[in-house]
Amino acid sequence: MPLREVVRHLGPGLISGASDLDPTTIATLAIIGSVVGYRLLWLVVLLLPMLIAVQVISARVGMMANRGLEGVIRDRFGRVWALVAMTLVVGVNLITIAADLEGGAAALQVLTGQDWRWFALPLALAIGALLLFGGYYGVQRVLRYVLIVFVAYVVAAFLSAPNWGEVLRSLVPSFSTEASYVAGALALLGTTLTSYVYFWETIEVQEERRPLAYLWVVELDAAIGMIGMVILSGFIVITTAATLGAKGVEVLTAQQAAAALTPVAGPLAGALFAIGLLASAILAIPVLAATTAYVLSDAFRWNASMANTRGDTRSFYLVLLGSLAVGIIVAYGGIEPFRLLFFAGIVGGIGTPILLALLLLVARDRQVMRDQPVDLPLSVIGWLTALAVGVTSIVYLAQQIL
């Protein structure tokens, strides 16, 4: 297959990977950099094989089953498990949409100096219009261009003038029992291995409807998306560690990190960080809202989608726009973003290992996978990842409660 043809078919995996770097993930990375400096960069790198394994498995399931993961779960395990999966995914998605709307609006506050409340509703309306009138392929084209903006994090990292020798030394694993170090490690695992990313991967592959000859391209696309996500995550940690961490400035949110960078690393670094934060919201919120609508559509057999005018499209789009409306109501409800994230963490901490287990069971099912189940080594990495997320979630939530 010519290289030009391969490049032309890249995109769904890139968008899935980039959507994992939403404002809530950026907030976690900024906190890690400001509190423990470079010391957890090794864990960011270690995430790479876990994230690639999960996304490649998801891409193959979407390709072989020609269904979104929710639909596959319903067909393979029945209505009860489908409702369990739907509840877990939708619950986390709605809370995350609200937090990400606040994050995107707060980025505009940093850039303009105006209160974030002026921006949350227009941002939600703009995203709703894109989803309603853009169609699946229109949304894909827009989000591909948004990916370019993430280069702002790379530039901001170099502007922060980090100690590159210390950065390289931090890539060697080191362990500590400090509470901040342990909490940062646990939070990093929990926020990156989130369910909507691999659900969306299966949905995108289903909508693209490529022939099986393109399977390796789909898997390559999924892997590249996660490689890009991990690289950008590393640059965010480097930026905040070199500036806020070096000055002893601790932050609680990504928007605080963007604002705090200005007096430490200069106005350009702060503006670039805010631009990246805004781009992450513009990219993640459509994925979250669309995933919610697709999951409910598969759970209740509406057979509707953004690329398909058949089925119950009215219910599909009501859910899609309704998820944004819930996000706006919660965002303006006066709840702090980190309180939202705590509740999302509770639901996600319980749900992610269950959803990963369902994905992995489906991926090894010969009937679903047309006698081409995922390879055993990939499956083993997936199960180890599910175990790590489960243990991590339990320990992290126990720490938060205690």
mmCIF file of C-alpha atoms in Angstrom, residues 121-363:
data_model
loop_
_atom_site.group_PDB
_atom_site.id
_atom_site.type_symbol
_atom_site.label_atom_id
_atom_site.label_comp_id
_atom_site.label_asym_id
_atom_site.label_seq_id
_atom_site.Cartn_x
_atom_site.Cartn_y
_atom_site.Cartn_z
ATOM 1 C CA LEU A 121 -22.341 28.385 27.177
ATOM 2 C CA PRO A 122 -21.050 29.697 23.799
ATOM 3 C CA LEU A 123 -18.430 26.913 23.797
ATOM 4 C CA ALA A 124 -21.119 24.264 24.397
ATOM 5 C CA LEU A 125 -23.369 25.790 21.697
ATOM 6 C CA ALA A 126 -20.527 25.849 19.158
ATOM 7 C CA ILE A 127 -19.677 22.211 19.843
ATOM 8 C CA GLY A 128 -23.362 21.274 19.679
ATOM 9 C CA ALA A 129 -23.690 22.976 16.276
ATOM 10 C CA LEU A 130 -20.618 21.138 15.003
ATOM 11 C CA LEU A 131 -22.043 17.789 16.094
ATOM 12 C CA LEU A 132 -25.546 18.545 14.816
ATOM 13 C CA PHE A 133 -24.704 19.967 11.399
ATOM 14 C CA GLY A 134 -21.191 18.695 10.701
ATOM 15 C CA GLY A 135 -21.982 14.995 10.474
ATOM 16 C CA TYR A 136 -19.448 12.324 11.324
ATOM 17 C CA TYR A 137 -16.940 13.149 8.594
ATOM 18 C CA GLY A 138 -17.304 16.904 9.087
ATOM 19 C CA VAL A 139 -16.517 16.519 12.784
ATOM 20 C CA GLN A 140 -13.542 14.303 11.903
ATOM 21 C CA ARG A 141 -12.124 16.948 9.553
ATOM 22 C CA VAL A 142 -12.476 19.743 12.122
ATOM 23 C CA LEU A 143 -10.910 17.722 14.931
ATOM 24 C CA ARG A 144 -7.957 16.747 12.737
ATOM 25 C CA TYR A 145 -7.090 20.439 12.350
ATOM 26 C CA VAL A 146 -7.432 20.989 16.097
ATOM 27 C CA LEU A 147 -4.670 18.407 16.602
ATOM 28 C CA ILE A 148 -2.153 20.888 15.148
ATOM 29 C CA VAL A 149 -2.725 23.251 18.082
ATOM 30 C CA PHE A 150 -1.239 20.718 20.515
ATOM 31 C CA VAL A 151 2.218 21.745 19.307
ATOM 32 C CA ALA A 152 1.738 24.640 21.760
ATOM 33 C CA TYR A 153 2.671 22.279 24.612
ATOM 34 C CA VAL A 154 5.961 21.388 22.928
ATOM 35 C CA VAL A 155 6.862 25.059 22.434
ATOM 36 C CA ALA A 156 5.835 25.898 26.015
ATOM 37 C CA ALA A 157 8.124 23.143 27.331
ATOM 38 C CA PHE A 158 11.162 24.614 25.559
ATOM 39 C CA LEU A 159 10.238 28.141 26.668
ATOM 40 C CA SER A 160 10.251 26.918 30.278
ATOM 41 C CA ALA A 161 14.014 26.172 29.953
ATOM 42 C CA PRO A 162 14.026 22.817 31.805
ATOM 43 C CA ASN A 163 17.133 21.020 33.014
ATOM 44 C CA TRP A 164 17.282 18.421 30.219
ATOM 45 C CA GLY A 165 19.876 16.367 32.068
ATOM 46 C CA GLU A 166 17.489 16.026 34.988
ATOM 47 C CA VAL A 167 14.683 15.224 32.566
ATOM 48 C CA LEU A 168 16.677 12.333 31.096
ATOM 49 C CA ARG A 169 17.623 11.028 34.557
ATOM 50 C CA SER A 170 13.942 11.047 35.569
ATOM 51 C CA LEU A 171 13.175 8.489 32.847
ATOM 52 C CA VAL A 172 14.830 5.855 35.061
ATOM 53 C CA PRO A 173 12.150 4.390 37.374
ATOM 54 C CA SER A 174 12.340 5.542 40.983
ATOM 55 C CA PHE A 175 9.978 4.914 43.858
ATOM 56 C CA SER A 176 8.930 6.880 46.892
ATOM 57 C CA THR A 177 6.415 6.481 49.705
ATOM 58 C CA GLU A 178 5.675 10.212 49.881
ATOM 59 C CA ALA A 179 1.928 10.763 49.883
ATOM 60 C CA SER A 180 2.106 13.306 47.037
ATOM 61 C CA TYR A 181 4.242 10.950 44.934
ATOM 62 C CA VAL A 182 1.918 7.961 45.432
ATOM 63 C CA ALA A 183 -1.222 10.042 44.833
ATOM 64 C CA GLY A 184 0.280 11.509 41.657
ATOM 65 C CA ALA A 185 1.177 8.068 40.318
ATOM 66 C CA LEU A 186 -2.270 6.674 41.051
ATOM 67 C CA ALA A 187 -4.078 9.691 39.605
ATOM 68 C CA LEU A 188 -1.997 9.505 36.415
ATOM 69 C CA LEU A 189 -3.008 5.895 35.766
ATOM 70 C CA GLY A 190 -6.635 6.556 36.566
ATOM 71 C CA THR A 191 -7.109 9.598 34.338
ATOM 72 C CA THR A 192 -5.390 8.247 31.204
ATOM 73 C CA LEU A 193 -6.965 4.769 31.065
ATOM 74 C CA THR A 194 -10.507 6.073 30.774
ATOM 75 C CA SER A 195 -13.378 4.205 29.118
ATOM 76 C CA TYR A 196 -14.713 6.729 26.600
ATOM 77 C CA VAL A 197 -11.405 6.674 24.673
ATOM 78 C CA TYR A 198 -11.525 2.990 23.742
ATOM 79 C CA PHE A 199 -15.311 3.020 23.277
ATOM 80 C CA TRP A 200 -14.848 5.879 20.799
ATOM 81 C CA GLU A 201 -12.086 3.952 19.012
ATOM 82 C CA THR A 202 -14.492 1.086 18.244
ATOM 83 C CA ILE A 203 -17.171 3.575 17.159
ATOM 84 C CA GLU A 204 -14.837 5.368 14.753
ATOM 85 C CA VAL A 205 -13.624 2.129 13.193
ATOM 86 C CA GLN A 206 -17.232 1.018 12.759
ATOM 87 C CA GLU A 207 -18.183 4.278 11.038
ATOM 88 C CA GLU A 208 -15.153 4.222 8.724
ATOM 89 C CA ARG A 209 -16.172 0.755 7.418
ATOM 90 C CA ARG A 210 -12.808 -0.100 5.903
ATOM 91 C CA PRO A 211 -12.051 -3.511 4.344
ATOM 92 C CA LEU A 212 -10.110 -6.046 6.414
ATOM 93 C CA ALA A 213 -7.034 -5.402 4.286
ATOM 94 C CA TYR A 214 -6.753 -2.083 6.157
ATOM 95 C CA LEU A 215 -6.662 -3.734 9.590
ATOM 96 C CA TRP A 216 -2.953 -3.067 10.058
ATOM 97 C CA VAL A 217 -3.451 0.598 9.097
ATOM 98 C CA VAL A 218 -6.248 0.930 11.672
ATOM 99 C CA GLU A 219 -4.038 -0.617 14.367
ATOM 100 C CA LEU A 220 -1.099 1.602 13.362
ATOM 101 C CA ASP A 221 -3.373 4.653 13.571
ATOM 102 C CA ALA A 222 -4.482 3.653 17.085
ATOM 103 C CA ALA A 223 -0.882 3.146 18.223
ATOM 104 C CA ILE A 224 0.321 6.468 16.770
ATOM 105 C CA GLY A 225 -2.509 8.283 18.544
ATOM 106 C CA MET A 226 -1.374 6.964 21.912
ATOM 107 C CA ILE A 227 2.300 7.641 21.185
ATOM 108 C CA GLY A 228 1.410 11.272 20.482
ATOM 109 C CA MET A 229 -0.682 11.472 23.654
ATOM 110 C CA VAL A 230 2.172 10.170 25.831
ATOM 111 C CA ILE A 231 4.719 12.536 24.239
ATOM 112 C CA LEU A 232 2.461 15.550 24.839
ATOM 113 C CA SER A 233 1.807 14.400 28.411
ATOM 114 C CA GLY A 234 5.555 14.323 29.001
ATOM 115 C CA PHE A 235 5.963 17.885 27.714
ATOM 116 C CA ILE A 236 3.169 19.120 30.011
ATOM 117 C CA VAL A 237 4.887 17.563 33.029
ATOM 118 C CA ILE A 238 8.230 19.049 31.918
ATOM 119 C CA THR A 239 6.709 22.528 31.490
ATOM 120 C CA THR A 240 5.056 22.629 34.896
ATOM 121 C CA ALA A 241 7.974 20.930 36.675
ATOM 122 C CA ALA A 242 10.552 23.352 35.239
ATOM 123 C CA THR A 243 8.523 26.419 36.205
ATOM 124 C CA LEU A 244 5.927 25.883 38.899
ATOM 125 C CA GLY A 245 7.656 22.910 40.538
ATOM 126 C CA ALA A 246 11.023 24.698 40.585
ATOM 127 C CA LYS A 247 9.442 27.773 42.212
ATOM 128 C CA GLY A 248 7.359 25.782 44.701
ATOM 129 C CA VAL A 249 4.067 26.943 43.167
ATOM 130 C CA GLU A 250 1.396 24.273 43.602
ATOM 131 C CA VAL A 251 -1.747 24.355 41.444
ATOM 132 C CA LEU A 252 -5.097 22.605 41.701
ATOM 133 C CA THR A 253 -6.358 23.023 38.136
ATOM 134 C CA ALA A 254 -4.975 23.288 34.595
ATOM 135 C CA GLN A 255 -6.244 26.862 34.283
ATOM 136 C CA GLN A 256 -4.361 27.814 37.430
ATOM 137 C CA ALA A 257 -1.252 26.304 35.844
ATOM 138 C CA ALA A 258 -1.726 28.427 32.702
ATOM 139 C CA ALA A 259 -2.188 31.584 34.780
ATOM 140 C CA ALA A 260 0.751 30.774 37.073
ATOM 141 C CA LEU A 261 3.107 30.172 34.141
ATOM 142 C CA THR A 262 2.847 33.784 32.991
ATOM 143 C CA PRO A 263 4.837 35.419 35.831
ATOM 144 C CA VAL A 264 7.277 32.483 36.041
ATOM 145 C CA ALA A 265 8.026 31.590 32.400
ATOM 146 C CA GLY A 266 6.682 34.650 30.589
ATOM 147 C CA PRO A 267 3.339 35.599 28.989
ATOM 148 C CA LEU A 268 3.969 33.533 25.845
ATOM 149 C CA ALA A 269 4.385 30.280 27.798
ATOM 150 C CA GLY A 270 1.203 30.946 29.786
ATOM 151 C CA ALA A 271 -0.745 31.794 26.632
ATOM 152 C CA LEU A 272 0.499 28.684 24.822
ATOM 153 C CA PHE A 273 -0.501 26.484 27.743
ATOM 154 C CA ALA A 274 -3.973 28.065 27.751
ATOM 155 C CA ILE A 275 -4.280 27.600 23.966
ATOM 156 C CA GLY A 276 -3.429 23.920 24.373
ATOM 157 C CA LEU A 277 -5.994 23.627 27.165
ATOM 158 C CA LEU A 278 -8.678 25.199 24.958
ATOM 159 C CA ALA A 279 -7.785 22.866 22.078
ATOM 160 C CA SER A 280 -8.060 19.858 24.381
ATOM 161 C CA ALA A 281 -11.575 20.907 25.398
ATOM 162 C CA ILE A 282 -12.646 21.500 21.783
ATOM 163 C CA LEU A 283 -11.397 18.029 20.874
ATOM 164 C CA ALA A 284 -12.508 16.040 23.920
ATOM 165 C CA ILE A 285 -16.031 17.395 24.486
ATOM 166 C CA PRO A 286 -17.397 16.332 21.044
ATOM 167 C CA VAL A 287 -15.894 12.877 21.569
ATOM 168 C CA LEU A 288 -17.475 12.614 25.033
ATOM 169 C CA ALA A 289 -20.905 13.793 23.852
ATOM 170 C CA ALA A 290 -20.855 11.627 20.720
ATOM 171 C CA THR A 291 -19.692 8.557 22.655
ATOM 172 C CA THR A 292 -22.593 9.037 25.074
ATOM 173 C CA ALA A 293 -25.108 9.128 22.203
ATOM 174 C CA TYR A 294 -23.578 6.111 20.433
ATOM 175 C CA VAL A 295 -23.502 4.044 23.635
ATOM 176 C CA LEU A 296 -27.183 4.712 24.373
ATOM 177 C CA SER A 297 -28.064 4.090 20.724
ATOM 178 C CA ASP A 298 -26.401 0.667 20.835
ATOM 179 C CA ALA A 299 -27.839 -0.152 24.264
ATOM 180 C CA PHE A 300 -31.437 0.556 23.166
ATOM 181 C CA ARG A 301 -31.006 -0.527 19.521
ATOM 182 C CA TRP A 302 -31.843 2.831 17.957
ATOM 183 C CA ASN A 303 -29.449 1.973 15.092
ATOM 184 C CA ALA A 304 -28.687 5.657 14.542
ATOM 185 C CA SER A 305 -25.388 7.469 14.234
ATOM 186 C CA MET A 306 -23.792 10.665 12.935
ATOM 187 C CA ALA A 307 -23.064 8.960 9.604
ATOM 188 C CA ASN A 308 -26.363 7.087 9.335
ATOM 189 C CA THR A 309 -29.769 8.723 8.829
ATOM 190 C CA ARG A 310 -31.660 5.490 9.473
ATOM 191 C CA GLY A 311 -32.963 4.392 12.845
ATOM 192 C CA ASP A 312 -34.124 6.630 15.666
ATOM 193 C CA THR A 313 -31.974 9.664 14.859
ATOM 194 C CA ARG A 314 -34.205 11.935 16.943
ATOM 195 C CA SER A 315 -33.379 10.074 20.163
ATOM 196 C CA PHE A 316 -29.721 9.884 19.159
ATOM 197 C CA TYR A 317 -29.350 13.636 18.710
ATOM 198 C CA LEU A 318 -31.484 14.434 21.752
ATOM 199 C CA VAL A 319 -29.024 12.436 23.867
ATOM 200 C CA LEU A 320 -26.057 14.051 22.125
ATOM 201 C CA LEU A 321 -27.291 17.606 22.743
ATOM 202 C CA GLY A 322 -28.755 16.674 26.124
ATOM 203 C CA SER A 323 -25.330 15.570 27.374
ATOM 204 C CA LEU A 324 -23.986 19.041 26.561
ATOM 205 C CA ALA A 325 -26.982 20.619 28.318
ATOM 206 C CA VAL A 326 -26.319 18.564 31.457
ATOM 207 C CA GLY A 327 -22.679 19.629 31.296
ATOM 208 C CA ILE A 328 -23.654 23.314 31.148
ATOM 209 C CA ILE A 329 -26.106 22.985 34.051
ATOM 210 C CA VAL A 330 -23.486 21.307 36.218
ATOM 211 C CA ALA A 331 -20.754 23.747 35.130
ATOM 212 C CA TYR A 332 -22.879 26.732 36.147
ATOM 213 C CA GLY A 333 -24.012 24.970 39.310
ATOM 214 C CA GLY A 334 -21.076 26.305 41.293
ATOM 215 C CA ILE A 335 -19.404 22.935 41.827
ATOM 216 C CA GLU A 336 -15.618 23.100 41.732
ATOM 217 C CA PRO A 337 -14.084 21.104 38.833
ATOM 218 C CA PHE A 338 -12.034 18.969 41.186
ATOM 219 C CA ARG A 339 -15.131 18.000 43.154
ATOM 220 C CA LEU A 340 -16.643 16.874 39.844
ATOM 221 C CA LEU A 341 -13.514 14.915 39.051
ATOM 222 C CA PHE A 342 -13.638 13.205 42.430
ATOM 223 C CA PHE A 343 -17.121 11.850 41.696
ATOM 224 C CA ALA A 344 -16.029 10.920 38.165
ATOM 225 C CA GLY A 345 -13.080 9.103 39.712
ATOM 226 C CA ILE A 346 -15.386 7.097 41.985
ATOM 227 C CA VAL A 347 -17.547 5.939 39.068
ATOM 228 C CA GLY A 348 -14.571 5.445 36.772
ATOM 229 C CA GLY A 349 -12.541 3.665 39.431
ATOM 230 C CA ILE A 350 -15.283 1.092 39.818
ATOM 231 C CA GLY A 351 -16.151 0.914 36.130
ATOM 232 C CA THR A 352 -12.887 0.955 34.194
ATOM 233 C CA PRO A 353 -11.627 -2.514 35.239
ATOM 234 C CA ILE A 354 -15.079 -3.974 34.484
ATOM 235 C CA LEU A 355 -15.236 -2.330 31.069
ATOM 236 C CA LEU A 356 -11.664 -3.333 30.243
ATOM 237 C CA ALA A 357 -12.470 -6.926 31.221
ATOM 238 C CA LEU A 358 -15.508 -6.929 28.910
ATOM 239 C CA LEU A 359 -13.377 -5.531 26.074
ATOM 240 C CA LEU A 360 -10.715 -8.200 26.583
ATOM 241 C CA LEU A 361 -13.234 -11.036 26.764
ATOM 242 C CA VAL A 362 -14.781 -9.873 23.499
ATOM 243 C CA ALA A 363 -11.347 -9.535 21.885
#
